[in-house]
PDB file of C-alpha atoms in Angstrom:
ATOM      1  CA  MET A   1     -16.014 -17.420 -24.106  1.00 47.00           C
ATOM      2  CA  THR A   2     -14.318 -14.074 -24.659  1.00 50.00           C
ATOM      3  CA  ARG A   3     -10.583 -13.785 -24.975  1.00 52.00           C
ATOM      4  CA  PRO A   4      -8.948 -11.651 -22.325  1.00 59.00           C
ATOM      5  CA  ASN A   5      -7.647  -8.384 -23.688  1.00 79.00           C
ATOM      6  CA  ALA A   6      -3.948  -7.527 -23.739  1.00 78.00           C
ATOM      7  CA  ARG A   7      -4.192  -5.339 -20.608  1.00 79.00           C
ATOM      8  CA  THR A   8      -5.904  -8.124 -18.648  1.00 86.00           C
ATOM      9  CA  GLN A   9      -3.269 -10.633 -19.764  1.00 87.00           C
ATOM     10  CA  ALA A  10      -0.423  -8.232 -18.923  1.00 90.00           C
ATOM     11  CA  ARG A  11      -1.869  -7.644 -15.452  1.00 93.00           C
ATOM     12  CA  ALA A  12      -2.337 -11.384 -14.873  1.00 92.00           C
ATOM     13  CA  ALA A  13       1.315 -11.912 -15.842  1.00 90.00           C
ATOM     14  CA  ALA A  14       2.320  -9.042 -13.528  1.00 94.00           C
ATOM     15  CA  ARG A  15       0.467 -10.656 -10.612  1.00 96.00           C
ATOM     16  CA  LEU A  16       2.125 -14.026 -11.153  1.00 93.00           C
ATOM     17  CA  ALA A  17       5.558 -12.389 -11.490  1.00 92.00           C
ATOM     18  CA  ALA A  18       4.908 -10.293  -8.358  1.00 95.00           C
ATOM     19  CA  VAL A  19       4.058 -13.424  -6.361  1.00 95.00           C
ATOM     20  CA  GLN A  20       7.246 -15.068  -7.643  1.00 93.00           C
ATOM     21  CA  ALA A  21       9.292 -11.977  -6.728  1.00 95.00           C
ATOM     22  CA  LEU A  22       7.741 -11.764  -3.250  1.00 96.00           C
ATOM     23  CA  TYR A  23       8.436 -15.461  -2.733  1.00 95.00           C
ATOM     24  CA  GLN A  24      12.061 -15.007  -3.818  1.00 93.00           C
ATOM     25  CA  HIS A  25      12.411 -12.002  -1.511  1.00 94.00           C
ATOM     26  CA  ASP A  26      11.019 -14.028   1.394  1.00 93.00           C
ATOM     27  CA  MET A  27      13.387 -16.938   0.651  1.00 93.00           C
ATOM     28  CA  GLU A  28      16.597 -15.037  -0.056  1.00 93.00           C
ATOM     29  CA  GLN A  29      16.065 -11.515   1.337  1.00 93.00           C
ATOM     30  CA  THR A  30      17.170 -10.161  -2.046  1.00 90.00           C
ATOM     31  CA  PRO A  31      17.272  -6.342  -1.824  1.00 91.00           C
ATOM     32  CA  LEU A  32      14.194  -4.869  -3.491  1.00 91.00           C
ATOM     33  CA  ALA A  33      16.098  -2.881  -6.146  1.00 93.00           C
ATOM     34  CA  ALA A  34      18.100  -5.964  -7.193  1.00 94.00           C
ATOM     35  CA  LEU A  35      14.958  -8.091  -7.243  1.00 93.00           C
ATOM     36  CA  LEU A  36      13.067  -5.632  -9.457  1.00 94.00           C
ATOM     37  CA  HIS A  37      16.069  -5.342 -11.774  1.00 92.00           C
ATOM     38  CA  GLU A  38      16.291  -9.136 -12.110  1.00 91.00           C
ATOM     39  CA  PHE A  39      12.613  -9.490 -12.966  1.00 91.00           C
ATOM     40  CA  HIS A  40      12.589  -6.515 -15.368  1.00 88.00           C
ATOM     41  CA  ASN A  41      15.683  -7.634 -17.261  1.00 87.00           C
ATOM     42  CA  HIS A  42      15.818 -11.410 -16.953  1.00 80.00           C
ATOM     43  CA  ARG A  43      12.401 -12.877 -16.140  1.00 77.00           C
ATOM     44  CA  ILE A  44       9.405 -10.939 -17.450  1.00 81.00           C
ATOM     45  CA  GLY A  45       8.958 -11.675 -21.145  1.00 74.00           C
ATOM     46  CA  ALA A  46      11.971 -14.024 -21.182  1.00 68.00           C
ATOM     47  CA  THR A  47      12.268 -17.721 -21.932  1.00 62.00           C
ATOM     48  CA  ILE A  48      14.075 -19.625 -19.175  1.00 59.00           C
ATOM     49  CA  GLU A  49      14.637 -23.390 -19.413  1.00 64.00           C
ATOM     50  CA  ASP A  50      11.986 -23.656 -22.157  1.00 64.00           C
ATOM     51  CA  VAL A  51       9.415 -21.812 -20.017  1.00 58.00           C
ATOM     52  CA  GLU A  52       8.157 -18.643 -21.651  1.00 58.00           C
ATOM     53  CA  TYR A  53       7.373 -15.866 -19.199  1.00 58.00           C
ATOM     54  CA  ALA A  54       4.596 -13.643 -20.484  1.00 61.00           C
ATOM     55  CA  GLU A  55       4.963  -9.932 -21.053  1.00 77.00           C
ATOM     56  CA  ALA A  56       3.685  -8.192 -17.951  1.00 88.00           C
ATOM     57  CA  ASP A  57       2.481  -4.730 -17.017  1.00 92.00           C
ATOM     58  CA  ILE A  58       5.755  -3.594 -15.429  1.00 93.00           C
ATOM     59  CA  ASP A  59       4.265  -0.616 -13.587  1.00 96.00           C
ATOM     60  CA  PHE A  60       1.573  -2.843 -12.086  1.00 97.00           C
ATOM     61  CA  PHE A  61       4.192  -5.471 -11.139  1.00 96.00           C
ATOM     62  CA  ASP A  62       6.361  -2.797  -9.477  1.00 97.00           C
ATOM     63  CA  ASP A  63       3.391  -1.361  -7.600  1.00 98.00           C
ATOM     64  CA  ILE A  64       2.438  -4.739  -6.146  1.00 98.00           C
ATOM     65  CA  VAL A  65       5.982  -5.728  -5.123  1.00 97.00           C
ATOM     66  CA  LYS A  66       6.914  -2.304  -3.700  1.00 98.00           C
ATOM     67  CA  GLY A  67       3.479  -1.850  -2.133  1.00 98.00           C
ATOM     68  CA  VAL A  68       3.581  -5.187  -0.322  1.00 98.00           C
ATOM     69  CA  GLN A  69       7.030  -4.380   1.044  1.00 96.00           C
ATOM     70  CA  ALA A  70       6.013  -0.869   2.120  1.00 97.00           C
ATOM     71  CA  ARG A  71       2.853  -2.055   3.898  1.00 98.00           C
ATOM     72  CA  LEU A  72       3.980  -5.527   5.006  1.00 97.00           C
ATOM     73  CA  GLY A  73       3.118  -5.080   8.696  1.00 97.00           C
ATOM     74  CA  GLU A  74      -0.395  -3.836   7.945  1.00 97.00           C
ATOM     75  CA  ILE A  75      -0.956  -6.575   5.340  1.00 98.00           C
ATOM     76  CA  ASP A  76       0.242  -9.358   7.641  1.00 97.00           C
ATOM     77  CA  VAL A  77      -2.061  -8.194  10.450  1.00 96.00           C
ATOM     78  CA  MET A  78      -5.036  -8.211   8.069  1.00 97.00           C
ATOM     79  CA  ILE A  79      -4.208 -11.756   6.924  1.00 97.00           C
ATOM     80  CA  GLU A  80      -3.634 -13.065  10.461  1.00 96.00           C
ATOM     81  CA  ASP A  81      -6.931 -11.530  11.599  1.00 95.00           C
ATOM     82  CA  LYS A  82      -8.764 -13.730   9.081  1.00 96.00           C
ATOM     83  CA  LEU A  83      -6.898 -16.995   9.693  1.00 95.00           C
ATOM     84  CA  ALA A  84      -8.607 -19.716  11.696  1.00 91.00           C
ATOM     85  CA  LYS A  85      -8.122 -19.662  15.462  1.00 89.00           C
ATOM     86  CA  GLY A  86      -4.730 -21.051  16.359  1.00 87.00           C
ATOM     87  CA  TRP A  87      -3.229 -20.329  12.939  1.00 90.00           C
ATOM     88  CA  THR A  88      -0.512 -17.768  12.331  1.00 91.00           C
ATOM     89  CA  LEU A  89       1.089 -16.452   9.186  1.00 92.00           C
ATOM     90  CA  ASN A  90       4.204 -18.471  10.041  1.00 91.00           C
ATOM     91  CA  ARG A  91       2.236 -21.707   9.587  1.00 93.00           C
ATOM     92  CA  LEU A  92       1.566 -20.861   5.937  1.00 95.00           C
ATOM     93  CA  ASP A  93       4.156 -21.822   3.356  1.00 94.00           C
ATOM     94  CA  LYS A  94       6.020 -19.067   1.539  1.00 94.00           C
ATOM     95  CA  PRO A  95       4.177 -19.267  -1.818  1.00 95.00           C
ATOM     96  CA  MET A  96       0.831 -18.985  -0.008  1.00 97.00           C
ATOM     97  CA  LYS A  97       2.066 -15.993   1.997  1.00 97.00           C
ATOM     98  CA  ALA A  98       3.202 -14.302  -1.219  1.00 97.00           C
ATOM     99  CA  ILE A  99      -0.200 -14.882  -2.887  1.00 98.00           C
ATOM    100  CA  LEU A 100      -2.163 -13.605   0.116  1.00 98.00           C
ATOM    101  CA  ARG A 101       0.108 -10.598   0.620  1.00 98.00           C
ATOM    102  CA  ALA A 102      -0.157  -9.530  -3.027  1.00 98.00           C
ATOM    103  CA  GLY A 103      -3.923 -10.014  -3.051  1.00 98.00           C
ATOM    104  CA  THR A 104      -4.363  -8.142   0.222  1.00 98.00           C
ATOM    105  CA  TYR A 105      -2.228  -5.281  -1.074  1.00 98.00           C
ATOM    106  CA  GLU A 106      -4.444  -4.934  -4.136  1.00 98.00           C
ATOM    107  CA  LEU A 107      -7.574  -4.971  -1.973  1.00 98.00           C
ATOM    108  CA  ILE A 108      -6.322  -2.191   0.312  1.00 97.00           C
ATOM    109  CA  ALA A 109      -4.432  -0.035  -2.185  1.00 98.00           C
ATOM    110  CA  ARG A 110      -5.744  -0.629  -5.698  1.00 97.00           C
ATOM    111  CA  HIS A 111      -9.331   0.564  -5.534  1.00 95.00           C
ATOM    112  CA  ASP A 112      -9.229   0.869  -9.342  1.00 95.00           C
ATOM    113  CA  VAL A 113      -9.364  -2.950  -9.500  1.00 95.00           C
ATOM    114  CA  PRO A 114     -12.757  -4.495  -8.628  1.00 96.00           C
ATOM    115  CA  VAL A 115     -12.845  -6.901  -5.669  1.00 97.00           C
ATOM    116  CA  GLY A 116     -14.084  -9.767  -7.832  1.00 96.00           C
ATOM    117  CA  ALA A 117     -11.197  -9.315 -10.255  1.00 96.00           C
ATOM    118  CA  VAL A 118      -8.603  -9.279  -7.456  1.00 97.00           C
ATOM    119  CA  ILE A 119      -9.978 -12.426  -5.854  1.00 97.00           C
ATOM    120  CA  SER A 120     -10.401 -14.379  -9.082  1.00 96.00           C
ATOM    121  CA  GLU A 121      -6.937 -13.390 -10.340  1.00 96.00           C
ATOM    122  CA  TYR A 122      -5.219 -14.599  -7.151  1.00 97.00           C
ATOM    123  CA  VAL A 123      -7.274 -17.799  -7.173  1.00 97.00           C
ATOM    124  CA  ASP A 124      -5.857 -18.305 -10.688  1.00 94.00           C
ATOM    125  CA  VAL A 125      -2.342 -17.599  -9.390  1.00 94.00           C
ATOM    126  CA  ALA A 126      -2.923 -20.151  -6.611  1.00 95.00           C
ATOM    127  CA  HIS A 127      -3.772 -22.752  -9.280  1.00 92.00           C
ATOM    128  CA  ALA A 128      -0.219 -22.339 -10.623  1.00 89.00           C
ATOM    129  CA  PHE A 129       1.158 -23.518  -7.266  1.00 89.00           C
ATOM    130  CA  TYR A 130      -1.534 -25.633  -5.611  1.00 91.00           C
ATOM    131  CA  GLU A 131      -4.479 -27.972  -5.904  1.00 82.00           C
ATOM    132  CA  LYS A 132      -8.128 -26.950  -5.598  1.00 82.00           C
ATOM    133  CA  ARG A 133      -8.281 -26.907  -1.779  1.00 87.00           C
ATOM    134  CA  GLU A 134      -5.662 -24.184  -1.466  1.00 91.00           C
ATOM    135  CA  SER A 135      -7.315 -22.123  -4.216  1.00 92.00           C
ATOM    136  CA  GLY A 136     -10.517 -22.222  -2.179  1.00 93.00           C
ATOM    137  CA  PHE A 137      -8.546 -21.048   0.855  1.00 95.00           C
ATOM    138  CA  VAL A 138      -7.225 -18.060  -1.140  1.00 97.00           C
ATOM    139  CA  ASN A 139     -10.756 -17.279  -2.319  1.00 97.00           C
ATOM    140  CA  GLY A 140     -12.246 -17.363   1.188  1.00 96.00           C
ATOM    141  CA  LEU A 141      -9.453 -15.445   2.885  1.00 97.00           C
ATOM    142  CA  LEU A 142      -9.275 -12.654   0.288  1.00 98.00           C
ATOM    143  CA  ASP A 143     -13.070 -12.389   0.309  1.00 97.00           C
ATOM    144  CA  ALA A 144     -13.005 -11.928   4.116  1.00 97.00           C
ATOM    145  CA  ILE A 145     -10.249  -9.291   3.811  1.00 98.00           C
ATOM    146  CA  ALA A 146     -12.190  -7.506   1.059  1.00 97.00           C
ATOM    147  CA  LYS A 147     -15.181  -7.146   3.387  1.00 97.00           C
ATOM    148  CA  VAL A 148     -12.943  -5.158   5.764  1.00 95.00           C
ATOM    149  CA  ALA A 149     -10.753  -3.372   3.214  1.00 94.00           C
ATOM    150  CA  ARG A 150     -13.469  -2.199   0.851  1.00 85.00           C
ATOM    151  CA  THR A 151     -16.282  -1.121   3.170  1.00 78.00           C
TER     152      THR A 151
END
């Protein structure tokens, strides 16, 4: 098995931090500038309560968080279009919404990142929050969105 390179690890850390920031924004409505400042200066690369937060690609983190906020309406419509009949975004819990929003943003805006990489990275992020079933849900939903976003 090959070890991921530093750029891959920094982007993976940026994705996880972006999901955490989007979740916090959804919970507390923290203004975007304050949220970014908090993550830049107090979370990314820090050790909090014996948990070491990895160094992240800050520009990539910022792009995901700002991009999701800028295109939230479009992203939410794309997610809702792929949910099962009778399901709405409001039925999903906040961590799941944050994961799907970040993944959808990358699929529609970051054409420099291959579809397979986006999906597998957000499945990995889902593993940090959920069991296997939910990770499969992330995989299937982002794959369906990719078919629309990257055609």
